[in-house]
Short mmCIF file of C-alpha atoms in Angstrom, two decimals:
data_model
loop_
_atom_site.label_atom_id
_atom_site.label_comp_id
_atom_site.label_asym_id
_atom_site.label_seq_id
_atom_site.Cartn_x
_atom_site.Cartn_y
_atom_site.Cartn_z
CA UNK A 12 -21.54 -13.59 18.41
CA UNK A 13 -20.07 -12.90 21.84
CA UNK A 14 -16.99 -10.80 22.46
CA UNK A 15 -15.03 -13.96 23.28
CA UNK A 16 -15.98 -15.56 19.94
CA UNK A 17 -15.02 -12.37 18.09
CA UNK A 18 -11.57 -12.32 19.68
CA UNK A 19 -10.84 -15.89 18.56
CA UNK A 20 -11.94 -15.47 14.94
CA UNK A 21 -9.28 -16.66 12.51
CA UNK A 22 -8.81 -15.18 9.07
CA UNK A 23 -8.99 -17.29 5.95
CA UNK A 24 -6.18 -17.09 3.38
CA UNK A 25 -8.30 -14.83 1.16
CA UNK A 26 -9.04 -12.51 4.07
CA UNK A 27 -5.33 -12.37 4.94
CA UNK A 28 -4.45 -11.37 1.38
CA UNK A 29 -6.99 -8.54 1.58
CA UNK A 30 -5.45 -7.34 4.85
CA UNK A 31 -1.89 -7.23 3.51
CA UNK A 32 -1.41 -3.64 2.56
CA UNK A 33 0.32 -1.63 -0.03
CA UNK A 34 -0.20 0.65 -2.96
CA UNK A 35 1.25 1.11 -6.40
CA UNK A 36 2.05 4.77 -6.95
CA UNK A 37 1.62 5.77 -10.59
CA UNK A 38 4.23 8.49 -11.01
CA UNK A 39 3.39 9.32 -14.61
CA UNK A 40 4.87 8.74 -18.03
CA UNK A 41 8.56 7.65 -18.07
CA UNK A 42 8.71 7.39 -14.29
CA UNK A 43 9.11 4.26 -12.25
CA UNK A 44 6.15 2.90 -10.32
CA UNK A 45 6.63 2.81 -6.58
CA UNK A 46 5.27 -0.04 -4.49
CA UNK A 47 4.68 1.48 -1.04
CA UNK A 48 3.63 0.21 2.36
CA UNK A 49 0.13 1.27 3.39
CA UNK A 50 1.37 1.30 6.97
CA UNK A 51 4.33 3.70 6.76
CA UNK A 52 4.27 5.03 3.20
CA UNK A 53 7.82 3.82 2.65
CA UNK A 54 8.81 2.64 -0.81
CA UNK A 55 9.14 -1.16 -0.70
CA UNK A 56 10.22 -1.63 -4.32
CA UNK A 57 10.12 0.01 -7.75
CA UNK A 58 9.20 -1.13 -11.25
CA UNK A 59 9.36 0.56 -14.65
CA UNK A 60 6.26 -1.14 -16.08
CA UNK A 61 2.91 -1.57 -14.35
CA UNK A 62 2.89 -5.28 -15.14
CA UNK A 63 6.16 -5.57 -13.21
CA UNK A 64 4.72 -3.57 -10.32
CA UNK A 65 1.77 -5.99 -10.23
CA UNK A 66 4.21 -8.92 -10.22
CA UNK A 67 6.06 -7.44 -7.24
CA UNK A 68 2.75 -7.08 -5.38
CA UNK A 69 1.82 -10.65 -6.21
CA UNK A 70 5.14 -12.10 -5.01
CA UNK A 71 4.98 -10.07 -1.81
CA UNK A 72 1.26 -10.84 -1.42
CA UNK A 73 0.27 -7.21 -1.00
CA UNK A 74 -2.49 -5.16 -2.55
CA UNK A 75 -1.95 -3.80 -6.07
CA UNK A 76 -4.33 -0.86 -5.65
CA UNK A 77 -3.06 2.08 -7.75
CA UNK A 78 -2.93 5.64 -6.45
CA UNK A 79 -1.59 8.79 -8.10
CA UNK A 80 1.67 10.41 -7.09
CA UNK A 81 -0.35 13.47 -6.09
CA UNK A 82 -2.46 11.42 -3.65
CA UNK A 83 0.67 9.73 -2.29
CA UNK A 84 2.35 13.11 -1.70
CA UNK A 85 -0.81 14.43 -0.02
CA UNK A 86 -0.91 11.42 2.33
CA UNK A 87 2.80 11.83 3.14
CA UNK A 88 2.23 15.53 3.91
CA UNK A 89 -0.60 14.53 6.25
CA UNK A 90 1.75 12.07 7.95
CA UNK A 91 4.40 14.77 8.46
CA UNK A 92 1.75 17.03 10.04
CA UNK A 93 0.50 14.24 12.31
CA UNK A 94 -2.94 14.18 10.70
CA UNK A 95 -4.96 10.97 10.23
CA UNK A 96 -4.37 8.97 7.08
CA UNK A 97 -3.05 5.63 5.91
CA UNK A 98 0.61 6.60 6.50
CA UNK A 99 0.39 7.81 10.11
CA UNK A 100 2.64 5.04 11.45
CA UNK A 101 6.37 5.37 12.00
CA UNK A 102 8.97 2.99 10.62
#
């Protein structure tokens, strides 16, 4: 495949859904789930039950990949320090 052909490649609907980013942050027992952007780390929405968090992801067509609150906080700390990670982008 030439460079010109690679530049013109279009994504299928399934590929687009895989590209749309986000995470569900599992904050532990009796805490709301956060649905966060994988681009900025900002909280997009919240849900009390995981099934509701999955529904939010489905309606917004974003990933429902679950991460721990500890991992989320680590990634946000990396962002604040300017280190590479999924949340290195500004708002």
